[in-house]
Amino acid sequence: MSDDALGNMLAQMENAEPYADVDAGVFERLKHPERTLKVSLPVERDDGTVEIFEGFRCQFDSARGPFKGGIRYHPTVSMDEVTALAGWMTWKTALVDLPYGGAKGGVACNPKELSDCETEKLTRRYTEGVRRMIGPDMDVPAPDMNTGAREMAWMMDTYSMYGGRVIPDVVTGKPIEVGGTAGRVEATGRGVTITTRRMFEYLGEDLDGATVAVQGFGNVGSVTARLLSSMGANVVAVSDVSGGVHDADGLDVMAIERHVSETGSIAGYTDADGYDDADAITNGDLLRLDVDALIPAAIENVITEDVAEDLRASVVVEAANGPTTFAADGILRERDIPVVPDILANAGGVIVSYLEWVQNSQQYSWDLEQVNDDLETKLARAFDEMLDAYTARDTPDLRTAAYVVALERVGKAHEMRGLFP
Ligand code: GLU
């Protein structure tokens, strides 16, 4: 599915080029990642056998600052996928105006088949594999799909062991106890909620009572569903890889979160005592529900042309990276269904990563209120800048407008720095 994520990212760039004031030579440079490392990771399994995993780190662009982006553990991870995701990180950090470039890494594996001990060995071996290219002023990894605070603590520990001192700011998304920040776990979901609310305001719609479907119930999807629900939205459907649940009267998101933390997935929730009103729904049907907002929060390329033709939501908010194919995007545009692009909607995670990195460098910690206020200010500014570009450049959609802002920021940085040698 994610094989054409890179094609999608490049097509989005090219689509925005005519609207953006970027020198043609610079634009050509922007299409090529600075470097990508592929590493082989031998890991001893619990049964004593040795398995070799493939890991990657793509550093896409550093014109505006150190590389920044998460590490994902997933069977679809490939050189092309991390490259696409590293490109999106570049446009994301530029759009929300963080002093970073863009990167992404990952290991091709099925994390559900790895024990805790195997995951730790894999994480430490991956860190060793990429340690020469990462560092607080060079490239700062963070969580992504199937990685979290636990993996970041192992990465920070491994890197610090080689450095002979504690180096917390080599990664963000750490546990609070080892230099993490208040608010990082919820940051991406909170950012999705903030951009959804602003989009509703822009459209003149009320979020209170609005129906919402969320595809994906990992860190991002579950927090988004919980926060939207606490703000009065009516979350009518959620799903994960095991399938989904639907209740037109609204779901009890906290109860689903409890079920998932006890059983590991949404499967079986409809049979749980007291929740018989919820019906099972497939991921395909969830994407086609007649709702006020559809929030894909899982993986790339789930909104295909077929889905786009049938889609009945009034607005799509992209919590995942690259959930809409380029062709599907065109169909949604023709059908006048607005899409809040991923590089804005899910930027809350990297914004709070930045705040964590700043706190680490100052050896000072902020309280949750200060973190959340700053997150909201930065996202609101980027939202307005995207809207300004949408109007001033007369772009066909919001994604193109977001790219115009991002491409011009990165392009200007390249022009000012010039071409070495
Ligand atoms: N993995 C997240 C993303 O796709 C966060 C990256 C970061 O915090 O560096 O935006």
CSV table of C-alpha atoms and ligand atoms in Angstrom, one decimal:
chain,number,residue,atom,x,y,z
A,1,MET,CA,0.0,0.0,0.0
A,2,SER,CA,2.7,2.4,1.0
A,3,ASP,CA,4.9,1.6,-2.0
A,4,ASP,CA,3.8,4.7,-3.8
A,5,ALA,CA,4.0,7.1,-0.8
A,6,LEU,CA,7.1,8.6,-2.4
A,7,GLY,CA,5.3,9.1,-5.7
A,8,ASN,CA,2.5,10.8,-3.8
A,9,MET,CA,4.8,13.1,-1.9
A,10,LEU,CA,6.6,14.2,-5.1
A,11,ALA,CA,3.4,14.7,-7.0
A,12,GLN,CA,2.1,16.9,-4.2
A,13,MET,CA,5.3,19.0,-4.5
A,14,GLU,CA,5.0,19.3,-8.3
A,15,ASN,CA,1.4,20.2,-8.0
A,16,ALA,CA,2.3,23.1,-5.7
A,17,GLU,CA,5.3,24.3,-7.7
A,18,PRO,CA,3.4,26.7,-10.1
A,19,TYR,CA,1.9,28.5,-7.2
A,20,ALA,CA,5.1,28.9,-5.2
A,21,ASP,CA,7.9,31.4,-5.7
A,22,VAL,CA,10.8,28.9,-5.7
A,23,ASP,CA,13.8,29.1,-8.0
A,24,ALA,CA,13.7,26.2,-10.5
A,25,GLY,CA,17.2,24.9,-9.6
A,26,VAL,CA,16.4,25.0,-5.9
A,27,PHE,CA,13.1,23.2,-6.5
A,28,GLU,CA,15.0,20.4,-8.3
A,29,ARG,CA,17.3,20.1,-5.2
A,30,LEU,CA,14.2,19.8,-3.0
A,31,LYS,CA,13.1,16.7,-4.8
A,32,HIS,CA,16.2,14.8,-3.8
A,33,PRO,CA,16.9,13.7,-0.2
A,34,GLU,CA,20.3,14.6,1.1
A,35,ARG,CA,21.2,11.1,2.3
A,36,THR,CA,19.7,7.8,3.2
A,37,LEU,CA,21.3,5.0,5.3
A,38,LYS,CA,20.3,1.4,5.1
A,39,VAL,CA,21.5,-0.8,8.0
A,40,SER,CA,21.3,-4.6,8.6
A,41,LEU,CA,20.3,-5.3,12.2
A,42,PRO,CA,21.1,-8.8,13.5
A,43,VAL,CA,19.0,-9.5,16.6
A,44,GLU,CA,19.0,-12.7,18.7
A,45,ARG,CA,15.5,-13.9,19.2
A,46,ASP,CA,14.2,-15.3,22.5
A,47,ASP,CA,14.5,-18.9,21.0
A,48,GLY,CA,18.2,-18.4,20.4
A,49,THR,CA,18.0,-17.9,16.6
A,50,VAL,CA,19.4,-14.8,14.9
A,51,GLU,CA,17.2,-12.7,12.6
A,52,ILE,CA,18.4,-9.9,10.4
A,53,PHE,CA,16.1,-6.9,10.2
A,54,GLU,CA,16.5,-4.0,7.7
A,55,GLY,CA,16.6,-0.5,9.1
A,56,PHE,CA,16.6,2.9,7.4
A,57,ARG,CA,17.2,6.6,8.2
A,58,CYS,CA,16.5,9.2,5.5
A,59,GLN,CA,17.7,12.7,6.0
A,60,PHE,CA,15.7,14.7,3.5
A,61,ASP,CA,16.7,18.3,3.9
A,62,SER,CA,18.6,20.4,6.5
A,63,ALA,CA,18.5,23.9,5.0
A,64,ARG,CA,16.6,25.3,7.9
A,65,GLY,CA,18.1,23.3,10.8
A,66,PRO,CA,18.9,19.8,12.2
A,67,PHE,CA,17.0,16.9,10.7
A,68,LYS,CA,13.9,15.9,12.7
A,69,GLY,CA,11.5,13.0,12.4
A,70,GLY,CA,10.3,9.8,13.9
A,71,ILE,CA,11.3,6.1,13.8
A,72,ARG,CA,8.6,3.6,12.8
A,73,TYR,CA,8.4,-0.1,13.3
A,74,HIS,CA,6.1,-1.7,10.7
A,75,PRO,CA,6.2,-4.4,8.0
A,76,THR,CA,5.8,-1.9,5.2
A,77,VAL,CA,8.9,0.2,6.1
A,78,SER,CA,11.2,0.6,3.0
A,79,MET,CA,13.7,3.0,1.6
A,80,ASP,CA,11.0,4.7,-0.5
A,81,GLU,CA,8.5,4.9,2.4
A,82,VAL,CA,11.0,6.6,4.8
A,83,THR,CA,12.0,8.9,2.0
A,84,ALA,CA,8.4,10.0,1.5
A,85,LEU,CA,7.9,10.4,5.2
A,86,ALA,CA,11.2,12.4,5.5
A,87,GLY,CA,10.0,14.7,2.8
A,88,TRP,CA,6.7,15.3,4.6
A,89,MET,CA,8.7,16.0,7.8
A,90,THR,CA,10.6,18.7,5.9
A,91,TRP,CA,7.4,20.4,4.7
A,92,LYS,CA,5.8,20.0,8.1
A,93,THR,CA,8.6,21.6,10.1
A,94,ALA,CA,8.8,24.4,7.5
A,95,LEU,CA,5.0,25.0,7.6
A,96,VAL,CA,4.8,25.3,11.4
A,97,ASP,CA,8.1,27.3,11.3
A,98,LEU,CA,10.3,25.1,13.5
A,99,PRO,CA,14.1,25.5,13.0
A,100,TYR,CA,14.4,22.0,11.7
A,101,GLY,CA,14.8,20.0,8.5
A,102,GLY,CA,13.1,16.7,7.9
A,103,ALA,CA,14.0,13.1,8.4
A,104,LYS,CA,12.4,9.7,9.0
A,105,GLY,CA,13.6,6.3,10.0
A,106,GLY,CA,12.2,2.9,10.5
A,107,VAL,CA,12.7,-0.9,10.8
A,108,ALA,CA,10.8,-3.4,8.6
A,109,CYS,CA,9.4,-5.7,11.2
A,110,ASN,CA,6.1,-6.8,12.8
A,111,PRO,CA,6.3,-5.4,16.3
A,112,LYS,CA,3.4,-7.6,17.5
A,113,GLU,CA,5.6,-10.6,16.9
A,114,LEU,CA,8.5,-9.2,19.0
A,115,SER,CA,8.8,-9.7,22.8
A,116,ASP,CA,9.8,-6.7,24.9
A,117,CYS,CA,13.3,-8.0,25.2
A,118,GLU,CA,13.6,-8.5,21.4
A,119,THR,CA,12.2,-5.0,20.8
A,120,GLU,CA,14.8,-3.5,23.2
A,121,LYS,CA,17.7,-5.4,21.4
A,122,LEU,CA,16.3,-4.2,18.0
A,123,THR,CA,16.1,-0.6,19.2
A,124,ARG,CA,19.6,-0.6,20.7
A,125,ARG,CA,21.0,-2.2,17.6
A,126,TYR,CA,19.2,0.3,15.3
A,127,THR,CA,20.5,3.2,17.4
A,128,GLU,CA,24.1,1.8,17.0
A,129,GLY,CA,23.4,1.5,13.3
A,130,VAL,CA,22.4,5.2,12.8
A,131,ARG,CA,24.4,6.7,15.7
A,132,ARG,CA,27.0,8.3,13.4
A,133,MET,CA,24.4,10.4,11.7
A,134,ILE,CA,22.2,11.4,14.6
A,135,GLY,CA,22.9,13.8,17.4
A,136,PRO,CA,21.3,16.8,19.2
A,137,ASP,CA,22.5,19.3,16.6
A,138,MET,CA,22.4,16.9,13.7
A,139,ASP,CA,19.4,14.7,13.5
A,140,VAL,CA,16.9,14.2,16.3
A,141,PRO,CA,14.6,11.1,16.1
A,142,ALA,CA,11.3,10.7,17.9
A,143,PRO,CA,8.4,8.2,18.1
A,144,ASP,CA,6.3,7.3,15.1
A,145,MET,CA,4.1,4.3,14.4
A,146,ASN,CA,4.6,1.5,17.0
A,147,THR,CA,7.4,3.3,18.8
A,148,GLY,CA,6.9,5.5,21.9
A,149,ALA,CA,8.6,6.8,25.1
A,150,ARG,CA,9.9,3.4,25.9
A,151,GLU,CA,11.9,3.1,22.7
A,152,MET,CA,13.1,6.7,23.0
A,153,ALA,CA,14.5,5.9,26.4
A,154,TRP,CA,16.4,3.0,25.0
A,155,MET,CA,17.7,5.1,22.1
A,156,MET,CA,18.8,7.9,24.4
A,157,ASP,CA,20.5,5.4,26.7
A,158,THR,CA,22.4,3.6,23.9
A,159,TYR,CA,23.5,6.9,22.4
A,160,SER,CA,24.5,8.3,25.8
A,161,MET,CA,26.5,5.1,26.5
A,162,TYR,CA,28.6,5.7,23.4
A,163,GLY,CA,29.0,9.4,24.3
A,164,GLY,CA,30.1,8.6,27.8
A,165,ARG,CA,27.6,11.2,29.2
A,166,VAL,CA,23.9,11.8,29.4
A,167,ILE,CA,22.7,13.2,26.1
A,168,PRO,CA,18.9,13.6,26.5
A,169,ASP,CA,18.3,15.9,23.5
A,170,VAL,CA,19.4,13.2,20.9
A,171,VAL,CA,15.8,12.1,20.8
A,172,THR,CA,12.4,13.6,21.7
A,173,GLY,CA,9.3,11.9,23.0
A,174,LYS,CA,11.2,10.5,26.0
A,175,PRO,CA,9.6,9.5,29.3
A,176,ILE,CA,9.3,12.6,31.6
A,177,GLU,CA,11.8,10.9,34.0
A,178,VAL,CA,14.6,11.1,31.5
A,179,GLY,CA,14.0,14.5,30.0
A,180,GLY,CA,10.6,14.2,28.3
A,181,THR,CA,8.2,17.0,28.3
A,182,ALA,CA,4.7,17.4,29.7
A,183,GLY,CA,2.2,17.0,26.9
A,184,ARG,CA,4.3,15.1,24.3
A,185,VAL,CA,2.2,11.8,24.4
A,186,GLU,CA,-1.0,13.7,23.6
A,187,ALA,CA,0.6,16.3,21.4
A,188,THR,CA,-0.3,14.9,17.9
A,189,GLY,CA,-3.9,14.1,18.9
A,190,ARG,CA,-4.2,17.5,20.6
A,191,GLY,CA,-2.9,19.2,17.4
A,192,VAL,CA,-5.4,17.2,15.3
A,193,THR,CA,-8.2,18.4,17.6
A,194,ILE,CA,-7.0,22.0,17.4
A,195,THR,CA,-6.9,22.0,13.6
A,196,THR,CA,-10.3,20.3,13.4
A,197,ARG,CA,-11.8,22.9,15.6
A,198,ARG,CA,-10.2,25.7,13.5
A,199,MET,CA,-11.4,24.1,10.3
A,200,PHE,CA,-15.0,23.9,11.6
A,201,GLU,CA,-14.7,27.6,12.6
A,202,TYR,CA,-13.5,28.5,9.1
A,203,LEU,CA,-16.3,26.6,7.5
A,204,GLY,CA,-18.8,28.2,9.9
A,205,GLU,CA,-19.8,24.9,11.4
A,206,ASP,CA,-20.2,23.9,15.1
A,207,LEU,CA,-18.0,21.2,16.4
A,208,ASP,CA,-20.3,20.7,19.4
A,209,GLY,CA,-22.5,17.7,18.4
A,210,ALA,CA,-20.7,17.2,15.1
A,211,THR,CA,-20.3,13.5,14.0
A,212,VAL,CA,-16.7,12.2,13.7
A,213,ALA,CA,-15.2,8.9,12.4
A,214,VAL,CA,-11.6,8.1,13.3
A,215,GLN,CA,-9.7,5.4,11.4
A,216,GLY,CA,-6.8,4.1,13.5
A,217,PHE,CA,-6.7,3.8,17.3
A,218,GLY,CA,-3.0,4.1,18.1
A,219,ASN,CA,-1.6,7.0,20.0
A,220,VAL,CA,-2.8,9.6,17.6
A,221,GLY,CA,-6.3,8.2,16.8
A,222,SER,CA,-7.2,7.4,20.4
A,223,VAL,CA,-6.1,10.7,21.8
A,224,THR,CA,-7.9,12.6,18.9
A,225,ALA,CA,-11.1,10.6,19.6
A,226,ARG,CA,-10.9,11.2,23.3
A,227,LEU,CA,-10.2,15.0,23.1
A,228,LEU,CA,-12.8,15.6,20.3
A,229,SER,CA,-15.4,13.7,22.4
A,230,SER,CA,-14.5,15.8,25.5
A,231,MET,CA,-15.1,18.9,23.4
A,232,GLY,CA,-18.6,17.9,22.6
A,233,ALA,CA,-18.1,16.2,19.2
A,234,ASN,CA,-20.0,12.9,18.7
A,235,VAL,CA,-17.4,10.2,17.9
A,236,VAL,CA,-19.6,7.7,16.0
A,237,ALA,CA,-17.0,5.3,14.7
A,238,VAL,CA,-13.4,4.2,15.5
A,239,SER,CA,-11.3,1.4,14.1
A,240,ASP,CA,-7.9,-0.3,14.2
A,241,VAL,CA,-6.4,-3.1,12.1
A,242,SER,CA,-8.7,-5.6,13.8
A,243,GLY,CA,-11.8,-3.7,12.6
A,244,GLY,CA,-14.0,-1.0,14.0
A,245,VAL,CA,-17.1,-0.1,16.0
A,246,HIS,CA,-19.9,2.2,15.1
A,247,ASP,CA,-22.8,3.7,17.0
A,248,ALA,CA,-24.8,6.5,15.4
A,249,ASP,CA,-25.6,7.8,18.9
A,250,GLY,CA,-21.9,8.2,19.8
A,251,LEU,CA,-19.3,5.9,21.3
A,252,ASP,CA,-17.9,5.8,24.8
A,253,VAL,CA,-14.3,6.5,23.8
A,254,MET,CA,-12.9,6.0,27.3
A,255,ALA,CA,-14.5,2.6,27.5
A,256,ILE,CA,-13.0,1.6,24.1
A,257,GLU,CA,-9.6,2.9,25.3
A,258,ARG,CA,-9.9,0.7,28.4
A,259,HIS,CA,-10.9,-2.3,26.3
A,260,VAL,CA,-7.9,-1.7,24.0
A,261,SER,CA,-5.4,-1.4,26.9
A,262,GLU,CA,-6.8,-4.6,28.4
A,263,THR,CA,-7.0,-6.7,25.2
A,264,GLY,CA,-4.6,-5.0,22.7
A,265,SER,CA,-7.2,-4.2,20.1
A,266,ILE,CA,-10.8,-3.0,19.4
A,267,ALA,CA,-11.8,-6.6,18.3
A,268,GLY,CA,-14.4,-7.9,20.7
A,269,TYR,CA,-15.6,-4.6,22.0
A,270,THR,CA,-19.1,-4.9,20.7
A,271,ASP,CA,-19.5,-8.1,22.7
A,272,ALA,CA,-18.3,-6.5,25.9
A,273,ASP,CA,-20.9,-6.1,28.7
A,274,GLY,CA,-22.9,-3.0,28.5
A,275,TYR,CA,-21.8,-1.8,25.0
A,276,ASP,CA,-24.2,-3.8,22.9
A,277,ASP,CA,-25.4,-0.7,21.1
A,278,ALA,CA,-22.1,-0.5,19.1
A,279,ASP,CA,-22.0,-2.5,15.9
A,280,ALA,CA,-18.9,-3.8,14.2
A,281,ILE,CA,-17.8,-1.9,11.1
A,282,THR,CA,-15.0,-2.5,8.6
A,283,ASN,CA,-12.3,0.0,7.9
A,284,GLY,CA,-13.7,0.4,4.3
A,285,ASP,CA,-17.2,1.2,5.5
A,286,LEU,CA,-15.9,3.6,8.2
A,287,LEU,CA,-14.1,5.7,5.6
A,288,ARG,CA,-17.5,5.9,3.7
A,289,LEU,CA,-19.6,7.0,6.7
A,290,ASP,CA,-21.9,10.0,6.4
A,291,VAL,CA,-20.2,12.1,9.1
A,292,ASP,CA,-19.2,15.8,9.6
A,293,ALA,CA,-15.5,14.9,9.9
A,294,LEU,CA,-13.5,11.9,8.8
A,295,ILE,CA,-10.1,11.5,10.5
A,296,PRO,CA,-7.7,9.0,9.0
A,297,ALA,CA,-5.2,8.3,11.8
A,298,ALA,CA,-3.5,5.1,10.6
A,299,ILE,CA,-1.3,4.6,7.6
A,300,GLU,CA,-0.7,5.9,4.1
A,301,ASN,CA,-2.9,5.6,1.1
A,302,VAL,CA,-6.1,4.5,2.7
A,303,ILE,CA,-8.2,7.1,0.9
A,304,THR,CA,-8.0,5.6,-2.6
A,305,GLU,CA,-9.9,6.7,-5.7
A,306,ASP,CA,-12.7,4.3,-4.9
A,307,VAL,CA,-13.0,5.6,-1.4
A,308,ALA,CA,-12.8,9.2,-2.6
A,309,GLU,CA,-15.7,8.6,-5.0
A,310,ASP,CA,-17.9,7.2,-2.2
A,311,LEU,CA,-16.7,9.4,0.6
A,312,ARG,CA,-19.6,11.2,2.4
A,313,ALA,CA,-17.8,13.2,5.1
A,314,SER,CA,-18.1,17.0,5.0
A,315,VAL,CA,-14.4,17.4,5.8
A,316,VAL,CA,-11.3,15.2,6.0
A,317,VAL,CA,-8.6,15.9,8.6
A,318,GLU,CA,-5.4,14.0,7.9
A,319,ALA,CA,-4.0,12.8,11.3
A,320,ALA,CA,-1.9,10.1,9.5
A,321,ASN,CA,1.0,11.0,7.2
A,322,GLY,CA,0.0,10.6,3.5
A,323,PRO,CA,-3.5,8.9,4.0
A,324,THR,CA,-4.9,10.3,0.7
A,325,THR,CA,-3.5,9.2,-2.7
A,326,PHE,CA,-2.7,11.9,-5.2
A,327,ALA,CA,-5.6,10.7,-7.5
A,328,ALA,CA,-8.0,10.5,-4.6
A,329,ASP,CA,-7.0,14.1,-3.6
A,330,GLY,CA,-8.1,15.2,-7.1
A,331,ILE,CA,-11.5,13.5,-6.7
A,332,LEU,CA,-12.1,15.1,-3.3
A,333,ARG,CA,-11.2,18.5,-4.8
A,334,GLU,CA,-13.7,18.0,-7.6
A,335,ARG,CA,-16.3,16.9,-5.1
A,336,ASP,CA,-15.6,20.0,-3.0
A,337,ILE,CA,-14.7,18.0,0.1
A,338,PRO,CA,-12.0,20.0,1.9
A,339,VAL,CA,-9.0,18.2,3.3
A,340,VAL,CA,-6.9,19.6,6.1
A,341,PRO,CA,-3.5,18.3,5.0
A,342,ASP,CA,-1.3,16.0,7.2
A,343,ILE,CA,1.6,18.4,7.3
A,344,LEU,CA,-0.6,20.8,9.3
A,345,ALA,CA,-3.1,18.5,11.0
A,346,ASN,CA,-0.6,16.2,12.6
A,347,ALA,CA,2.2,18.7,13.2
A,348,GLY,CA,1.4,18.9,17.0
A,349,GLY,CA,3.7,16.0,17.6
A,350,VAL,CA,6.8,17.6,16.2
A,351,ILE,CA,5.9,21.0,17.6
A,352,VAL,CA,6.0,19.5,21.1
A,353,SER,CA,9.1,17.5,20.2
A,354,TYR,CA,10.7,20.9,19.5
A,355,LEU,CA,9.6,22.2,22.9
A,356,GLU,CA,11.1,19.2,24.5
A,357,TRP,CA,14.4,19.7,22.7
A,358,VAL,CA,14.4,23.4,23.7
A,359,GLN,CA,13.7,22.5,27.4
A,360,ASN,CA,16.6,19.9,27.3
A,361,SER,CA,19.0,22.4,25.9
A,362,GLN,CA,18.1,24.9,28.6
A,363,GLN,CA,17.9,22.2,31.3
A,364,TYR,CA,14.6,23.7,32.4
A,365,SER,CA,11.1,22.2,32.3
A,366,TRP,CA,7.8,23.8,31.4
A,367,ASP,CA,4.4,23.0,32.8
A,368,LEU,CA,1.7,21.4,30.7
A,369,GLU,CA,-0.2,24.7,30.3
A,370,GLN,CA,2.8,26.5,28.8
A,371,VAL,CA,3.5,23.6,26.4
A,372,ASN,CA,-0.2,23.4,25.3
A,373,ASP,CA,-0.4,27.2,24.9
A,374,ASP,CA,2.7,27.2,22.7
A,375,LEU,CA,1.4,24.3,20.7
A,376,GLU,CA,-1.9,26.1,20.0
A,377,THR,CA,-0.2,29.4,19.1
A,378,LYS,CA,2.2,27.7,16.6
A,379,LEU,CA,-0.6,25.6,15.0
A,380,ALA,CA,-3.0,28.6,14.8
A,381,ARG,CA,-0.3,30.7,13.1
A,382,ALA,CA,0.4,28.0,10.5
A,383,PHE,CA,-3.3,27.5,9.9
A,384,ASP,CA,-3.7,31.2,9.2
A,385,GLU,CA,-0.6,31.3,6.9
A,386,MET,CA,-2.0,28.3,5.0
A,387,LEU,CA,-5.4,30.2,4.6
A,388,ASP,CA,-3.6,33.4,3.5
A,389,ALA,CA,-1.7,31.4,0.8
A,390,TYR,CA,-5.0,29.7,-0.2
A,391,THR,CA,-6.6,33.1,-0.9
A,392,ALA,CA,-3.6,35.2,-2.1
A,393,ARG,CA,-2.2,32.5,-4.5
A,394,ASP,CA,-5.7,31.1,-5.4
A,395,THR,CA,-4.5,27.6,-4.9
A,396,PRO,CA,-6.9,24.7,-5.8
A,397,ASP,CA,-7.0,23.4,-2.3
A,398,LEU,CA,-5.5,23.7,1.2
A,399,ARG,CA,-2.8,21.1,0.7
A,400,THR,CA,-1.4,23.1,-2.2
A,401,ALA,CA,-1.5,26.3,0.0
A,402,ALA,CA,0.3,24.5,2.8
A,403,TYR,CA,3.0,23.3,0.3
A,404,VAL,CA,3.4,26.9,-1.0
A,405,VAL,CA,4.3,28.2,2.5
A,406,ALA,CA,6.6,25.2,3.2
A,407,LEU,CA,8.4,25.1,-0.2
A,408,GLU,CA,9.0,28.9,-0.1
A,409,ARG,CA,10.5,28.7,3.4
A,410,VAL,CA,12.8,25.8,2.5
A,411,GLY,CA,13.5,27.3,-0.9
A,412,LYS,CA,14.5,30.7,0.6
A,413,ALA,CA,16.8,29.0,3.1
A,414,HIS,CA,18.6,27.2,0.2
A,415,GLU,CA,18.8,30.4,-1.9
A,416,MET,CA,20.4,32.3,1.0
A,417,ARG,CA,22.8,29.6,1.9
A,418,GLY,CA,23.8,29.2,-1.7
A,419,LEU,CA,25.3,26.1,-3.4
A,420,PHE,CA,28.3,24.4,-1.9
A,421,PRO,CA,31.1,24.4,-3.1
B,1,GLU,N1,6.5,11.0,14.0
B,1,GLU,C1,5.8,12.3,14.2
B,1,GLU,C2,5.5,12.9,12.9
B,1,GLU,O1,5.3,12.2,11.9
B,1,GLU,C3,6.6,13.2,15.1
B,1,GLU,C4,8.0,13.5,14.7
B,1,GLU,C5,8.9,14.2,15.7
B,1,GLU,O2,8.4,14.5,16.8
B,1,GLU,O3,10.0,14.5,15.4
B,1,GLU,O4,5.3,14.1,12.8
